[in-house]
Short mmCIF file of C-alpha atoms and ligand atoms in Angstrom, two decimals:
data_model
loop_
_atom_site.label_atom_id
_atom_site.label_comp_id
_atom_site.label_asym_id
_atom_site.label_seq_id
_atom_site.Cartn_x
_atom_site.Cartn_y
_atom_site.Cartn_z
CA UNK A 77 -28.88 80.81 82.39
CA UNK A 78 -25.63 80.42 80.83
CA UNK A 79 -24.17 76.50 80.37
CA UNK A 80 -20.81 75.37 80.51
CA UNK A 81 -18.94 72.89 77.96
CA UNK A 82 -22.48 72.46 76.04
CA UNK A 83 -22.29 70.25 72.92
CA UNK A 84 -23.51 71.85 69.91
CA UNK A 85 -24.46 69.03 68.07
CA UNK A 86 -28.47 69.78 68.60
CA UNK A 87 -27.47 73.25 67.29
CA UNK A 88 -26.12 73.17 63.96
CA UNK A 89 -28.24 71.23 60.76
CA UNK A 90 -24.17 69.54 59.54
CA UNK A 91 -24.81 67.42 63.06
CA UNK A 92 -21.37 68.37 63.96
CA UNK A 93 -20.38 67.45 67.48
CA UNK A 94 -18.46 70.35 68.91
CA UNK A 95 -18.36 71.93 72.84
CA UNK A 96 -18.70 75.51 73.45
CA UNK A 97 -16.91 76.95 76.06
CA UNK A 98 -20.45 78.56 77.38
CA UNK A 99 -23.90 78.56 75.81
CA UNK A 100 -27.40 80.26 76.86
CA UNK A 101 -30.58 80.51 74.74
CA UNK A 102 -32.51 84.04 74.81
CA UNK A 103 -36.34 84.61 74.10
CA UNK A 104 -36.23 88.84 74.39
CA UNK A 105 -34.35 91.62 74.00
CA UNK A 106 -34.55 92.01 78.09
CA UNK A 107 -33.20 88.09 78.45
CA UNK A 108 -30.52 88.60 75.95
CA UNK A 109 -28.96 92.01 78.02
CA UNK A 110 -29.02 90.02 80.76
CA UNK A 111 -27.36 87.34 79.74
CA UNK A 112 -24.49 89.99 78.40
CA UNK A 113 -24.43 91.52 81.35
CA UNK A 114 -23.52 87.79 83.09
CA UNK A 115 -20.61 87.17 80.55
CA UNK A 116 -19.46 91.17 81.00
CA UNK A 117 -17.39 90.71 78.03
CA UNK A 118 -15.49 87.93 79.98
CA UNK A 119 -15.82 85.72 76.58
CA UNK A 120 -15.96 86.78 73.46
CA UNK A 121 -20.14 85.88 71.62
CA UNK A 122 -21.38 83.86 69.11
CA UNK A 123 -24.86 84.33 67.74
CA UNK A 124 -26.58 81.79 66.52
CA UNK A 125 -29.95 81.39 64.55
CA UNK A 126 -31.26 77.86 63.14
CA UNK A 127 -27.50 76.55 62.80
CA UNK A 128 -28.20 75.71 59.30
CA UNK A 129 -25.21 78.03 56.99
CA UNK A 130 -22.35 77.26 59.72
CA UNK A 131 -19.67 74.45 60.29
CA UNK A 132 -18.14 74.05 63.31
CA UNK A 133 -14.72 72.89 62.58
CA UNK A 134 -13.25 73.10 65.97
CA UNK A 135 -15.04 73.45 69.57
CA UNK A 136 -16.18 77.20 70.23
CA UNK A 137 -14.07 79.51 72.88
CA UNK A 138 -17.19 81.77 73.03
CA UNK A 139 -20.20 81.96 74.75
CA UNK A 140 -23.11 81.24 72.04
CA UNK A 141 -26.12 82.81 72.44
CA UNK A 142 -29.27 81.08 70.33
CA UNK A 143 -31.99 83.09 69.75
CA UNK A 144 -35.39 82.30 70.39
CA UNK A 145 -36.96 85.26 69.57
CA UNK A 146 -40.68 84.35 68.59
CA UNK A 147 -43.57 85.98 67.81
CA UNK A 148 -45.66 87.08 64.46
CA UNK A 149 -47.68 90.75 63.76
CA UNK A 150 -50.09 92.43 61.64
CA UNK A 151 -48.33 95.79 61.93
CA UNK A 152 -50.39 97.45 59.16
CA UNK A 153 -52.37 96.53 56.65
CA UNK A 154 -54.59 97.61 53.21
CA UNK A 155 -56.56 96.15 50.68
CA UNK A 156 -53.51 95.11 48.88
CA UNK A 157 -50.46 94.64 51.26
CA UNK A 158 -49.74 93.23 55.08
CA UNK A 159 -46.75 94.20 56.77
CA UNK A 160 -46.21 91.92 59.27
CA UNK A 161 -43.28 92.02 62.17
CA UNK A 162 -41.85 88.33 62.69
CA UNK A 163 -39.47 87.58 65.72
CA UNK A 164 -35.78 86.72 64.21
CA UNK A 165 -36.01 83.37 66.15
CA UNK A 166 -38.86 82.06 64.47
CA UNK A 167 -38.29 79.34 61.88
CA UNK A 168 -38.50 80.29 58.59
CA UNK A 169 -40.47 77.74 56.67
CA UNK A 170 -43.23 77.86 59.75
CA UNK A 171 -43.35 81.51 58.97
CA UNK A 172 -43.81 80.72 55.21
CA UNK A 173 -46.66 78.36 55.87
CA UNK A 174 -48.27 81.08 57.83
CA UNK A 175 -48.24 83.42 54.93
CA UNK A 176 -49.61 80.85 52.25
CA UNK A 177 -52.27 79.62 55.01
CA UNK A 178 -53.49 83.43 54.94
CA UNK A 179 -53.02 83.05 50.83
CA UNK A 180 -50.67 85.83 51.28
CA UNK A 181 -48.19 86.22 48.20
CA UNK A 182 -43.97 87.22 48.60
CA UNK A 183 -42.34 84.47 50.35
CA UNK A 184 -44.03 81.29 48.67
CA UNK A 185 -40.99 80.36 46.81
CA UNK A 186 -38.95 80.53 49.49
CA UNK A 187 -40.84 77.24 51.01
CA UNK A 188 -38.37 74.83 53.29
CA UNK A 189 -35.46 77.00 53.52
CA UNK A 190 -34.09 76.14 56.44
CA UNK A 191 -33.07 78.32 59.15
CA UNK A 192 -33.99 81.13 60.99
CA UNK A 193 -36.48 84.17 60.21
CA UNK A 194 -33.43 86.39 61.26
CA UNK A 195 -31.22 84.95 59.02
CA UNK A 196 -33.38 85.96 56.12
CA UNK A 197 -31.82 89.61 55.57
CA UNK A 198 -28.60 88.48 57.28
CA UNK A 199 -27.97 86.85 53.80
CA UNK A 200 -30.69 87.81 51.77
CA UNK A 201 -32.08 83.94 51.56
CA UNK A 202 -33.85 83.09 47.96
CA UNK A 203 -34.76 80.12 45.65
CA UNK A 204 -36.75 79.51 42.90
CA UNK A 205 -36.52 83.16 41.84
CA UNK A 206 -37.65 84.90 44.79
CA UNK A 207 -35.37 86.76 47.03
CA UNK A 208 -35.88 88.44 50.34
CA UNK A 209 -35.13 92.00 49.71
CA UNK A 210 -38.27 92.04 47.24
CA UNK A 211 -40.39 91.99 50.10
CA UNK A 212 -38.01 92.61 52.90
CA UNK A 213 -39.50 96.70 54.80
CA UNK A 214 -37.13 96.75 57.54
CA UNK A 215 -36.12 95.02 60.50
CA UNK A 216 -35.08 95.61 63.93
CA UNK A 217 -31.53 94.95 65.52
CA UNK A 218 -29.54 95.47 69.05
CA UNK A 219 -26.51 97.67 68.75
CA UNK A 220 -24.59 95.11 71.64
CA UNK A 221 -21.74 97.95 72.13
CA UNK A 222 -24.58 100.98 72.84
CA UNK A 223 -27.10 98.66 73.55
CA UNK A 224 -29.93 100.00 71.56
CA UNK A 225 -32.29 98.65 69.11
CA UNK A 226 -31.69 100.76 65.68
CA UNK A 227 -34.21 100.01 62.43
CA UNK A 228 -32.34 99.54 59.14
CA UNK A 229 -34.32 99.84 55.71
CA UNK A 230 -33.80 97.71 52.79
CA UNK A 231 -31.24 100.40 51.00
CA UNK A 232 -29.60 100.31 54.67
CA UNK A 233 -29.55 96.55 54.21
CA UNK A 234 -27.05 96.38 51.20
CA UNK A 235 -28.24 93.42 50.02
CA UNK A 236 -26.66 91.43 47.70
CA UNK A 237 -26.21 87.83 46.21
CA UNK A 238 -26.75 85.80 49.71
CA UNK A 239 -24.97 89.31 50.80
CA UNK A 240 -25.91 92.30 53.15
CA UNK A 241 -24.18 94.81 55.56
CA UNK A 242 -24.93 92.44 58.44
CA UNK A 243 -22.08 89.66 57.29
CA UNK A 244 -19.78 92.69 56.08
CA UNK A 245 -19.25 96.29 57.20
CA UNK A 246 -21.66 95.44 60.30
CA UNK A 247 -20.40 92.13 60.77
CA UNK A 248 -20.67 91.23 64.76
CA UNK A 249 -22.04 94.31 66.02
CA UNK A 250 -26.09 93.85 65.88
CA UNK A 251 -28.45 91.30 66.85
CA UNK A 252 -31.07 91.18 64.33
CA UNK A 253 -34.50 91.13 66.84
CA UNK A 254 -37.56 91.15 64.40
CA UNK A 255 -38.21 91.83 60.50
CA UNK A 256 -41.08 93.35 59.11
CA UNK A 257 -41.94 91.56 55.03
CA UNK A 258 -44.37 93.17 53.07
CA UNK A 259 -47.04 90.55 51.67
CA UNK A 260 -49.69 90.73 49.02
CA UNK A 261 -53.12 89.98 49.17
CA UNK A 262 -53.24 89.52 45.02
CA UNK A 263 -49.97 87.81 44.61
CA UNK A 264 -48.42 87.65 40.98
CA UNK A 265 -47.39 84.40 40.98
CA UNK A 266 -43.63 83.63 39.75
CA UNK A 267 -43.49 80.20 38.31
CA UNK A 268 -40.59 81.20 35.99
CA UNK A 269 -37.85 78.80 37.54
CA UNK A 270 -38.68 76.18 35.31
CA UNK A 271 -38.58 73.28 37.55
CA UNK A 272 -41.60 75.32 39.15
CA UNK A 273 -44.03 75.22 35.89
CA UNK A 274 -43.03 71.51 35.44
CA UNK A 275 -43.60 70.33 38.95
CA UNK A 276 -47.18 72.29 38.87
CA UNK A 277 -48.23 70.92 35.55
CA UNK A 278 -46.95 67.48 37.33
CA UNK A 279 -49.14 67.86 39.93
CA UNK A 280 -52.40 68.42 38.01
CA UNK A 281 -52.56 72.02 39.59
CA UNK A 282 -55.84 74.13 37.24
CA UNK A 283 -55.68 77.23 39.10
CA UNK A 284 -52.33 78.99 40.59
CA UNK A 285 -52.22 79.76 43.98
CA UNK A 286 -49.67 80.69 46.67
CA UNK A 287 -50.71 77.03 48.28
CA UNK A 288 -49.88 75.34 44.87
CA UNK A 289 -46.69 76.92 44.49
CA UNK A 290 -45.58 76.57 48.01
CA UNK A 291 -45.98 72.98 47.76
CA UNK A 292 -44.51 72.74 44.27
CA UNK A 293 -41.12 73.97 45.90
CA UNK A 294 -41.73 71.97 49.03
CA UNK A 295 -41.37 68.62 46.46
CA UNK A 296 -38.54 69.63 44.26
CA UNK A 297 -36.31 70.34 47.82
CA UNK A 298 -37.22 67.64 48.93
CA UNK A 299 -36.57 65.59 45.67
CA UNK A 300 -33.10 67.08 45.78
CA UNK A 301 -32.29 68.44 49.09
CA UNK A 302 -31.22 66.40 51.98
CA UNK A 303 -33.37 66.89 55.03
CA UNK A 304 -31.26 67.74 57.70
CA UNK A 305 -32.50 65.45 59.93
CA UNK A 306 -32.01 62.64 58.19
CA UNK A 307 -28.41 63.71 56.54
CA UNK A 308 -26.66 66.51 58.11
CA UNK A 309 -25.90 69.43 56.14
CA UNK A 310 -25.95 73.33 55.23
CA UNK A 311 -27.95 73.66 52.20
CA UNK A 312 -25.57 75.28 49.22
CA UNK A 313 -22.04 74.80 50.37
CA UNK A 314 -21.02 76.91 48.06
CA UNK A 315 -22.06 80.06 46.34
CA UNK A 316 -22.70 80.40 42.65
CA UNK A 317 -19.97 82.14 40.83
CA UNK A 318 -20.05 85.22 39.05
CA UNK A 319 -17.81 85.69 35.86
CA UNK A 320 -16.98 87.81 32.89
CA UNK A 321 -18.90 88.06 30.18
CA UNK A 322 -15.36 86.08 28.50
CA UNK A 323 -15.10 83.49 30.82
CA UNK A 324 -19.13 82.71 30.21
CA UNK A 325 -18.42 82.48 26.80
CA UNK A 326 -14.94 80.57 26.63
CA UNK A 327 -17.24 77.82 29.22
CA UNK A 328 -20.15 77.88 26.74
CA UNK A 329 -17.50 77.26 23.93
CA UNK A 330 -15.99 74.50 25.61
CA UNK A 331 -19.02 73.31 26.71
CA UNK A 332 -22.27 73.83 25.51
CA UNK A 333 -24.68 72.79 27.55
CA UNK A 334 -23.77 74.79 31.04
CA UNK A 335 -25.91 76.59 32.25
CA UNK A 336 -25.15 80.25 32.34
CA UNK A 337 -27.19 82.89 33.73
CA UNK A 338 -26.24 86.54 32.27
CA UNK A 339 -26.76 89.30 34.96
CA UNK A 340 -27.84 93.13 34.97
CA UNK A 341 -24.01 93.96 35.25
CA UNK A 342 -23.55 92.26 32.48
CA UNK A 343 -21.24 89.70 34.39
CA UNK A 344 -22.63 86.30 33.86
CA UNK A 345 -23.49 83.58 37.29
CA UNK A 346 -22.60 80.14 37.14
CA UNK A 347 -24.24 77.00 38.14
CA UNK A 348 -21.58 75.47 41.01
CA UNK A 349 -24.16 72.13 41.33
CA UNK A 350 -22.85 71.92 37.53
CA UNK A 351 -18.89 72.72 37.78
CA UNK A 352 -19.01 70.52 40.99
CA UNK A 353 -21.08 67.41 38.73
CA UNK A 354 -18.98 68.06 35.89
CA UNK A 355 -15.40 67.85 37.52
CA UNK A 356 -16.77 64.22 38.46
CA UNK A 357 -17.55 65.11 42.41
CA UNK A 358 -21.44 64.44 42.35
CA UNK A 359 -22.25 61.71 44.62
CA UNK A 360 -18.43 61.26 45.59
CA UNK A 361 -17.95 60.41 49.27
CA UNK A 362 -14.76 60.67 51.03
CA UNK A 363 -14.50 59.22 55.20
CA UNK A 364 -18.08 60.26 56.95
CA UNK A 365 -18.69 63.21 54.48
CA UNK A 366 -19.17 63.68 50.82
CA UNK A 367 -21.06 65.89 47.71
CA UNK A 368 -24.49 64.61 47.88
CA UNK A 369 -25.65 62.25 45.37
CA UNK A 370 -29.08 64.70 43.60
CA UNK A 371 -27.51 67.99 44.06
CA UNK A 372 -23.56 68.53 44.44
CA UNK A 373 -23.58 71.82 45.57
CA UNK A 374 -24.60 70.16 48.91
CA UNK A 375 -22.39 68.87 51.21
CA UNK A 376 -23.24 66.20 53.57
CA UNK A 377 -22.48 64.43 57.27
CA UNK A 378 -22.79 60.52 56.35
CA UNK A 379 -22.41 59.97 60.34
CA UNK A 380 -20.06 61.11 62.26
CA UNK A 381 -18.21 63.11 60.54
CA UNK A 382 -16.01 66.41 61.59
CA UNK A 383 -16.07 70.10 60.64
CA UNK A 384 -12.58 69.37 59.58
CA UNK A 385 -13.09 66.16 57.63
CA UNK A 386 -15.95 68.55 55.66
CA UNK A 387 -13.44 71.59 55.23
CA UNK A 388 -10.92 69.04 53.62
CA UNK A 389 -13.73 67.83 51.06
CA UNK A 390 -14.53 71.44 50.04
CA UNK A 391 -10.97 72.33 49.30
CA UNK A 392 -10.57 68.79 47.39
CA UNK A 393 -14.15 70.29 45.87
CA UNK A 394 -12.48 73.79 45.25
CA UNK A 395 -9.19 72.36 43.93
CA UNK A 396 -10.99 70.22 41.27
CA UNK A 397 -13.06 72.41 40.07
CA UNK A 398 -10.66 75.68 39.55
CA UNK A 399 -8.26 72.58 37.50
CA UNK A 400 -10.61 71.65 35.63
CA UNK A 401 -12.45 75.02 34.82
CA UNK A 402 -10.00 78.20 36.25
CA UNK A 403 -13.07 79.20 38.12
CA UNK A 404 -12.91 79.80 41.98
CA UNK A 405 -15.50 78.98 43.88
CA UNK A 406 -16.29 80.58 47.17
CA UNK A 407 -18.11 79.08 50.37
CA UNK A 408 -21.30 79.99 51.48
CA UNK A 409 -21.73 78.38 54.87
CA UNK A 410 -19.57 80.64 57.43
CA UNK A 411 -16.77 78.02 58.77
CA UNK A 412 -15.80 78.58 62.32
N1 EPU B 177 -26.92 71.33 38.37
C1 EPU B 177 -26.21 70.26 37.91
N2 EPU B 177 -25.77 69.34 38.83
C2 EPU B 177 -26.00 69.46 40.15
C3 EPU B 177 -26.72 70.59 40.63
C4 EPU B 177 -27.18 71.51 39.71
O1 EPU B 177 -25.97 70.11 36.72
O2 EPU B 177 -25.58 68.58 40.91
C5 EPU B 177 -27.45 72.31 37.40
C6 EPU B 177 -28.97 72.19 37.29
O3 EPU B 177 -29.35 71.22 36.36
C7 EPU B 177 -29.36 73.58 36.84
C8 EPU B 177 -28.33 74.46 37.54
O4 EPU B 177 -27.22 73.63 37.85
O5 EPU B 177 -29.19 73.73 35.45
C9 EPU B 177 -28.90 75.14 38.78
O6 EPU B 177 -29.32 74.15 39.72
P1 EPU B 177 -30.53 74.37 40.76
O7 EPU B 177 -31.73 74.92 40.07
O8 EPU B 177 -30.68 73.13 41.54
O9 EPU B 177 -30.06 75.56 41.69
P2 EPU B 177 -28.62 75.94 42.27
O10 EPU B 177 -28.09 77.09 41.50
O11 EPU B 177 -27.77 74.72 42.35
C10 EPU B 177 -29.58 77.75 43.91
C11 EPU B 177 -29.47 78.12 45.34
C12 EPU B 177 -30.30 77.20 46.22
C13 EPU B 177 -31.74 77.28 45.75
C14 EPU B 177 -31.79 76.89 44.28
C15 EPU B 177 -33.17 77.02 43.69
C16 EPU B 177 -27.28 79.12 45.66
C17 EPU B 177 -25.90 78.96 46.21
N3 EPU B 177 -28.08 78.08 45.78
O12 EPU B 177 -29.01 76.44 43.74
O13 EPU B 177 -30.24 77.71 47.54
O14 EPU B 177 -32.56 76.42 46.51
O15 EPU B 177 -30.94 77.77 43.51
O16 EPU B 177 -33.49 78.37 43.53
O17 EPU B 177 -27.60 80.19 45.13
C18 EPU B 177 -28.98 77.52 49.57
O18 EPU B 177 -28.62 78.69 49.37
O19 EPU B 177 -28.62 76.86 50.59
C19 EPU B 177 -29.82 76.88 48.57
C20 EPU B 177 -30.17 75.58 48.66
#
């Protein structure tokens, strides 16, 4: 059933009180060409998944669709693997703690991201060393021109840094229905990240396990992250940057303790939580918004605030940091 004038405050983790022009919710593939077939292209759509990488900075003239796609299956399985098919409207984290329930390796480090299970390849979600294409098989998505479902593999994926095909070249033409992850049944554990190691000496942990290291990540985010309930906001506002090899080395000149992590490509990735601490922002609050206080590559909603007032902080965030360093940062949460 399609809405009218629905706020989407419920609907996106910044809290951000915004109307769109229409609004419906869909549970299936069947529900969702209805509901097209309602609108017959009369407004233009807006997909949305947990809400948790978007902010609304002025009130939608679209009619958003959420999906609610659920469902989790065993779709083969040996004595080492599990692929299992996950509806794209499931929430992640519940999804995770499936997986580590089963003691299922692949996705453990990826603990309390927030969002959906579709937006998973739609930016190739990671943390804590893990990303998804390492155990992404393929997923499933409606073609909303021809109207049929087409399966993409990883290589058809393109994924990149928080990147795929899906927010570029393909950008508004599928609905992602269902991925399929690949999980092991002897997981090699990554505990590399170092906060990892520390947090599961810390806890006292003897033997490794996917449980142990689920719940290792599940404290440091929440030692760091703001829960979304509590304080609105999008997780990393902000990507990391990548840089010459030069610029790495004229930062580490000028300053030697930033962290710099050198890449295949031999460009090097910045840490933005850093540039952003460092240009003085961390913790700095401007109106109903500011750069959280533990980690200030997070922006947050003190109350009340708008997608606009949040905009204006990031390019006061942006500003500082490219005078103080010459590096640019780029967003990470889509701005609408
Ligand atoms: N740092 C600071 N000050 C800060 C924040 C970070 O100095 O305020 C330093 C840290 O001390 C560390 C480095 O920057 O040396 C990296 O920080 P951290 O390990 O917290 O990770 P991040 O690079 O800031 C990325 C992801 C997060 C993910 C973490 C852990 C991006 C844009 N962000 O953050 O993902 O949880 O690594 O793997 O890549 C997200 O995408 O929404 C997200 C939260």
């Amino acid at each position: 059933m399609i809405r009218e004038q629905v706020s989407l405050k419920p609907y996106n983790t910044f809290g951000i009180d915004v109307k769109a022009a229409a609004f419906a919710s869909f549970d299936s593939v069947d529900t969702l060409k209805a509901l097209l077939n309602e609108n017959n292209q009369q407004l233009p759509l807006m997909f949305l998944g947990g809400g948790s990488n978007v902010l609304f900075t002025k009130d939608v003239d679209a009619l958003v669709l959420r999906n609610e796609i659920k469902g989790i299956q065993i779709v083969s399985e040996t004595n080492e693997t599990v692929h299992v098919e996950v509806g794209s409207g499931e929430e992640w984290h519940a999804f995770v703690r499936y997986t580590v329930e089963k003691g299922w390796g692949g996705i453990e480090n990826m603990s309390l991201i927030p969002g959906s299970v579709g937006a998973s390849p739609m930016q190739n979600i990671g943390a804590y060393g893990a990303e998804i294409k390492d155990c992404f098989v393929s997923l499933k998505a409606y073609h909303i021109e021809s109207g049929e479902i087409h399966e993409f593999d990883a290589a058809q994926c393109h994924f990149g840094y928080r990147e795929s095909v899906f927010k570029r070249e393909l950008k508004g033409q599928y609905v992602i229905i269902a991925v399929t992850y690949r999980l092991t049944k002897h997981p090699q554990f990554n505990t590399a990240y170092g906060a990892i190691q520390s947090e599961i000496e810390a806890m006292g942990v003897e033997t490794l396990s996917v449980e142990a290291i689920s719940q290792a990540v599940m404290n440091i985010r929440r030692s760091k992250l703001p829960d979304p309930k509590v304080l609105g906001n999008a997780g990393s506002f902000f990507k990391n940057p990548v840089v010459s090899e030069e610029i790495g080395n004229q930062l580490i000149a000028q300053f030697p303790d930033a962290p710099v992590y050198p890449q295949a490509n031999g460009m090097v990735k910045l840490a933005a939580g850093w540039l952003i601490e460092k240009a003085g922002l961390k913790g700095y609050r401007r109106g109903n918004c500011g750069v959280h206080e533990k980690q200030a590559l997070v922006l947050v909603n003190h109350g009340g605030a708008t997608g606009s007032e949040i905009y204006a902080l990031s390019q006061h965030v942006l500003d500082s940091v490219e005078a103080k360093f010459g590096v640019l940062l780029e967003r990470e949460v889509n701005i609408y």
